[in-house]
Amino acid sequence: MEHHDVEILFAEDSSEDAMLTIRALKKSGFANKLHHVKDGAEALDFLYCRGVYAARSATHHPKLILLDLKMPKISGMEVLAQIKSDANLRSIPVVILTSSKEDPDIQKCYALGVNSYITKPVESDNFFNVIKEIGLYWMVLSQLPV
């Protein structure tokens, strides 16, 4: 897969959660252009075409960023803050997918400009439906600036 074809950037350090999410997106037909990174530093490297992503074109942004809050190196909250404070990236929809139901996290994410905050349902059928809806909404229905 060419990096400029990426439509969903998915940052999640838990391999189990990542597997479930990717499986749900695959079943819904949205995983063919997904790129999975395991921490916030790698997510930012991808977006800013640094390190292993240096050859990536900076003009091709993903259509959607799925972000876990609690990640090593750089947290999802810090990644979100960086994206939303950057004029070139802030129009990319960011959906937080996290196990944190802590109100301060939710408040802070919306204050930073998150597009959606979703708590990972533990029960897998629910989770599948949630992921499917996210894919459908952000990849198909939502109109974004070009």
PDB file of C-alpha atoms in Angstrom:
ATOM      1  CA  MET A   1       0.000   0.000   0.000  1.00  0.00           C
ATOM      2  CA  GLU A   2       1.298   3.421  -0.948  1.00  0.00           C
ATOM      3  CA  HIS A   3       1.310   5.827   1.981  1.00  0.00           C
ATOM      4  CA  HIS A   4      -0.528   8.460  -0.066  1.00  0.00           C
ATOM      5  CA  ASP A   5      -3.451   6.034  -0.365  1.00  0.00           C
ATOM      6  CA  VAL A   6      -4.043   5.992   3.387  1.00  0.00           C
ATOM      7  CA  GLU A   7      -7.547   7.109   4.282  1.00  0.00           C
ATOM      8  CA  ILE A   8      -7.616   6.120   7.951  1.00  0.00           C
ATOM      9  CA  LEU A   9      -4.719   6.643  10.345  1.00  0.00           C
ATOM     10  CA  PHE A  10      -5.332   4.453  13.379  1.00  0.00           C
ATOM     11  CA  ALA A  11      -3.233   4.983  16.507  1.00  0.00           C
ATOM     12  CA  GLU A  12      -3.695   2.261  19.120  1.00  0.00           C
ATOM     13  CA  ASP A  13      -1.065   0.595  21.311  1.00  0.00           C
ATOM     14  CA  SER A  14      -3.175  -2.374  22.448  1.00  0.00           C
ATOM     15  CA  SER A  15      -2.784  -5.099  19.832  1.00  0.00           C
ATOM     16  CA  GLU A  16      -6.030  -6.720  20.989  1.00  0.00           C
ATOM     17  CA  ASP A  17      -8.064  -3.490  20.621  1.00  0.00           C
ATOM     18  CA  ALA A  18      -6.349  -2.779  17.313  1.00  0.00           C
ATOM     19  CA  MET A  19      -7.193  -6.243  15.996  1.00  0.00           C
ATOM     20  CA  LEU A  20     -10.871  -5.873  16.963  1.00  0.00           C
ATOM     21  CA  THR A  21     -11.126  -2.419  15.409  1.00  0.00           C
ATOM     22  CA  ILE A  22      -9.387  -3.413  12.187  1.00  0.00           C
ATOM     23  CA  ARG A  23     -11.548  -6.546  11.897  1.00  0.00           C
ATOM     24  CA  ALA A  24     -14.704  -4.454  12.321  1.00  0.00           C
ATOM     25  CA  LEU A  25     -13.509  -1.926   9.730  1.00  0.00           C
ATOM     26  CA  LYS A  26     -12.617  -4.756   7.321  1.00  0.00           C
ATOM     27  CA  LYS A  27     -16.076  -6.293   7.633  1.00  0.00           C
ATOM     28  CA  SER A  28     -17.551  -2.883   6.884  1.00  0.00           C
ATOM     29  CA  GLY A  29     -15.253  -2.364   3.911  1.00  0.00           C
ATOM     30  CA  PHE A  30     -13.285   0.554   5.364  1.00  0.00           C
ATOM     31  CA  ALA A  31      -9.961  -1.069   6.239  1.00  0.00           C
ATOM     32  CA  ASN A  32      -8.384  -1.346   2.803  1.00  0.00           C
ATOM     33  CA  LYS A  33      -6.646   2.004   3.193  1.00  0.00           C
ATOM     34  CA  LEU A  34      -5.979   1.925   6.916  1.00  0.00           C
ATOM     35  CA  HIS A  35      -2.552   2.476   8.427  1.00  0.00           C
ATOM     36  CA  HIS A  36      -2.035   1.335  12.014  1.00  0.00           C
ATOM     37  CA  VAL A  37       0.562   2.947  14.292  1.00  0.00           C
ATOM     38  CA  LYS A  38       1.302   1.862  17.857  1.00  0.00           C
ATOM     39  CA  ASP A  39       2.014   5.154  19.607  1.00  0.00           C
ATOM     40  CA  GLY A  40       1.542   8.907  19.392  1.00  0.00           C
ATOM     41  CA  ALA A  41       5.089   9.575  18.210  1.00  0.00           C
ATOM     42  CA  GLU A  42       4.600   7.300  15.202  1.00  0.00           C
ATOM     43  CA  ALA A  43       1.234   8.953  14.452  1.00  0.00           C
ATOM     44  CA  LEU A  44       2.899  12.382  14.336  1.00  0.00           C
ATOM     45  CA  ASP A  45       5.804  11.035  12.247  1.00  0.00           C
ATOM     46  CA  PHE A  46       3.227   9.736   9.773  1.00  0.00           C
ATOM     47  CA  LEU A  47       1.329  13.037   9.619  1.00  0.00           C
ATOM     48  CA  TYR A  48       4.490  15.138   9.344  1.00  0.00           C
ATOM     49  CA  CYS A  49       6.321  12.715   6.995  1.00  0.00           C
ATOM     50  CA  ARG A  50       9.270  12.198   9.343  1.00  0.00           C
ATOM     51  CA  GLY A  51      11.478   9.214  10.114  1.00  0.00           C
ATOM     52  CA  VAL A  52      10.252   6.043   8.393  1.00  0.00           C
ATOM     53  CA  TYR A  53       7.556   8.165   6.706  1.00  0.00           C
ATOM     54  CA  ALA A  54       9.958  10.738   5.250  1.00  0.00           C
ATOM     55  CA  ALA A  55       9.137   9.639   1.684  1.00  0.00           C
ATOM     56  CA  ARG A  56       5.407  10.164   2.221  1.00  0.00           C
ATOM     57  CA  SER A  57       3.790  13.117   0.453  1.00  0.00           C
ATOM     58  CA  ALA A  58       2.802  15.826   2.944  1.00  0.00           C
ATOM     59  CA  THR A  59      -0.114  16.845   0.740  1.00  0.00           C
ATOM     60  CA  HIS A  60      -1.976  13.545   1.136  1.00  0.00           C
ATOM     61  CA  HIS A  61      -3.737  13.608   4.480  1.00  0.00           C
ATOM     62  CA  PRO A  62      -5.817  10.740   5.825  1.00  0.00           C
ATOM     63  CA  LYS A  63      -9.580  11.280   5.675  1.00  0.00           C
ATOM     64  CA  LEU A  64      -9.939  10.207   9.289  1.00  0.00           C
ATOM     65  CA  ILE A  65      -7.761   9.728  12.366  1.00  0.00           C
ATOM     66  CA  LEU A  66      -8.796   7.193  14.995  1.00  0.00           C
ATOM     67  CA  LEU A  67      -6.878   7.893  18.156  1.00  0.00           C
ATOM     68  CA  ASP A  68      -6.483   6.061  21.447  1.00  0.00           C
ATOM     69  CA  LEU A  69      -5.887   8.394  24.405  1.00  0.00           C
ATOM     70  CA  LYS A  70      -3.541   6.314  26.511  1.00  0.00           C
ATOM     71  CA  MET A  71      -0.509   5.512  24.367  1.00  0.00           C
ATOM     72  CA  PRO A  72       3.220   5.321  25.030  1.00  0.00           C
ATOM     73  CA  LYS A  73       5.728   8.046  24.076  1.00  0.00           C
ATOM     74  CA  ILE A  74       3.183  10.691  23.131  1.00  0.00           C
ATOM     75  CA  SER A  75      -0.403  10.445  24.416  1.00  0.00           C
ATOM     76  CA  GLY A  76      -3.481  10.661  22.208  1.00  0.00           C
ATOM     77  CA  MET A  77      -4.342  13.936  23.937  1.00  0.00           C
ATOM     78  CA  GLU A  78      -0.986  15.448  22.880  1.00  0.00           C
ATOM     79  CA  VAL A  79      -1.407  14.151  19.318  1.00  0.00           C
ATOM     80  CA  LEU A  80      -4.900  15.673  19.200  1.00  0.00           C
ATOM     81  CA  ALA A  81      -3.578  19.017  20.487  1.00  0.00           C
ATOM     82  CA  GLN A  82      -0.850  19.003  17.835  1.00  0.00           C
ATOM     83  CA  ILE A  83      -3.247  18.157  14.971  1.00  0.00           C
ATOM     84  CA  LYS A  84      -5.844  20.729  15.961  1.00  0.00           C
ATOM     85  CA  SER A  85      -3.269  23.505  16.428  1.00  0.00           C
ATOM     86  CA  ASP A  86      -1.842  22.924  12.942  1.00  0.00           C
ATOM     87  CA  ALA A  87      -3.572  24.827  10.114  1.00  0.00           C
ATOM     88  CA  ASN A  88      -2.640  22.096   7.618  1.00  0.00           C
ATOM     89  CA  LEU A  89      -4.045  19.240   9.685  1.00  0.00           C
ATOM     90  CA  ARG A  90      -6.880  20.654  11.781  1.00  0.00           C
ATOM     91  CA  SER A  91      -9.604  19.918   9.211  1.00  0.00           C
ATOM     92  CA  ILE A  92      -8.905  16.161   9.401  1.00  0.00           C
ATOM     93  CA  PRO A  93     -11.638  14.594  11.558  1.00  0.00           C
ATOM     94  CA  VAL A  94     -10.258  13.018  14.722  1.00  0.00           C
ATOM     95  CA  VAL A  95     -12.261  10.392  16.579  1.00  0.00           C
ATOM     96  CA  ILE A  96     -11.020   9.389  20.021  1.00  0.00           C
ATOM     97  CA  LEU A  97     -11.552   5.683  20.684  1.00  0.00           C
ATOM     98  CA  THR A  98     -10.703   5.045  24.303  1.00  0.00           C
ATOM     99  CA  SER A  99     -11.573   3.064  27.368  1.00  0.00           C
ATOM    100  CA  SER A 100     -11.504   6.282  29.424  1.00  0.00           C
ATOM    101  CA  LYS A 101     -14.900   7.489  30.568  1.00  0.00           C
ATOM    102  CA  GLU A 102     -13.265  10.144  32.719  1.00  0.00           C
ATOM    103  CA  ASP A 103     -15.104  13.420  32.309  1.00  0.00           C
ATOM    104  CA  PRO A 104     -11.982  15.653  32.377  1.00  0.00           C
ATOM    105  CA  ASP A 105     -10.591  13.686  29.400  1.00  0.00           C
ATOM    106  CA  ILE A 106     -13.829  14.138  27.464  1.00  0.00           C
ATOM    107  CA  GLN A 107     -13.990  17.878  28.295  1.00  0.00           C
ATOM    108  CA  LYS A 108     -10.349  18.403  27.359  1.00  0.00           C
ATOM    109  CA  CYS A 109     -10.653  16.550  24.049  1.00  0.00           C
ATOM    110  CA  TYR A 110     -13.630  18.663  22.982  1.00  0.00           C
ATOM    111  CA  ALA A 111     -11.852  21.825  24.126  1.00  0.00           C
ATOM    112  CA  LEU A 112      -8.943  20.811  21.874  1.00  0.00           C
ATOM    113  CA  GLY A 113     -11.314  20.340  18.954  1.00  0.00           C
ATOM    114  CA  VAL A 114     -11.942  16.588  18.733  1.00  0.00           C
ATOM    115  CA  ASN A 115     -14.712  15.656  16.287  1.00  0.00           C
ATOM    116  CA  SER A 116     -16.010  12.720  18.273  1.00  0.00           C
ATOM    117  CA  TYR A 117     -15.223  10.932  21.538  1.00  0.00           C
ATOM    118  CA  ILE A 118     -16.192   7.294  21.728  1.00  0.00           C
ATOM    119  CA  THR A 119     -15.700   4.984  24.676  1.00  0.00           C
ATOM    120  CA  LYS A 120     -14.729   1.500  23.583  1.00  0.00           C
ATOM    121  CA  PRO A 121     -17.633  -0.803  24.317  1.00  0.00           C
ATOM    122  CA  VAL A 122     -16.366  -3.897  26.028  1.00  0.00           C
ATOM    123  CA  GLU A 123     -19.024  -6.124  24.485  1.00  0.00           C
ATOM    124  CA  SER A 124     -17.811  -7.020  20.993  1.00  0.00           C
ATOM    125  CA  ASP A 125     -21.099  -6.861  19.035  1.00  0.00           C
ATOM    126  CA  ASN A 126     -21.569  -3.286  20.206  1.00  0.00           C
ATOM    127  CA  PHE A 127     -17.998  -2.481  19.377  1.00  0.00           C
ATOM    128  CA  PHE A 128     -18.385  -3.855  15.863  1.00  0.00           C
ATOM    129  CA  ASN A 129     -21.480  -1.706  15.273  1.00  0.00           C
ATOM    130  CA  VAL A 130     -19.808   1.401  16.651  1.00  0.00           C
ATOM    131  CA  ILE A 131     -16.765   0.963  14.389  1.00  0.00           C
ATOM    132  CA  LYS A 132     -18.993   0.280  11.383  1.00  0.00           C
ATOM    133  CA  GLU A 133     -20.972   3.469  12.080  1.00  0.00           C
ATOM    134  CA  ILE A 134     -17.761   5.494  12.475  1.00  0.00           C
ATOM    135  CA  GLY A 135     -16.549   4.238   9.108  1.00  0.00           C
ATOM    136  CA  LEU A 136     -19.869   4.920   7.431  1.00  0.00           C
ATOM    137  CA  TYR A 137     -20.244   8.392   8.910  1.00  0.00           C
ATOM    138  CA  TRP A 138     -16.740   9.769   8.467  1.00  0.00           C
ATOM    139  CA  MET A 139     -15.741   7.973   5.265  1.00  0.00           C
ATOM    140  CA  VAL A 140     -19.039   8.204   3.373  1.00  0.00           C
ATOM    141  CA  LEU A 141     -21.574  10.646   4.798  1.00  0.00           C
ATOM    142  CA  SER A 142     -19.584  13.507   6.261  1.00  0.00           C
ATOM    143  CA  GLN A 143     -18.719  16.367   3.901  1.00  0.00           C
ATOM    144  CA  LEU A 144     -15.224  17.666   4.520  1.00  0.00           C
ATOM    145  CA  PRO A 145     -13.391  20.681   3.109  1.00  0.00           C
ATOM    146  CA  VAL A 146     -11.325  19.745   0.073  1.00  0.00           C
TER     147      VAL A 146
END
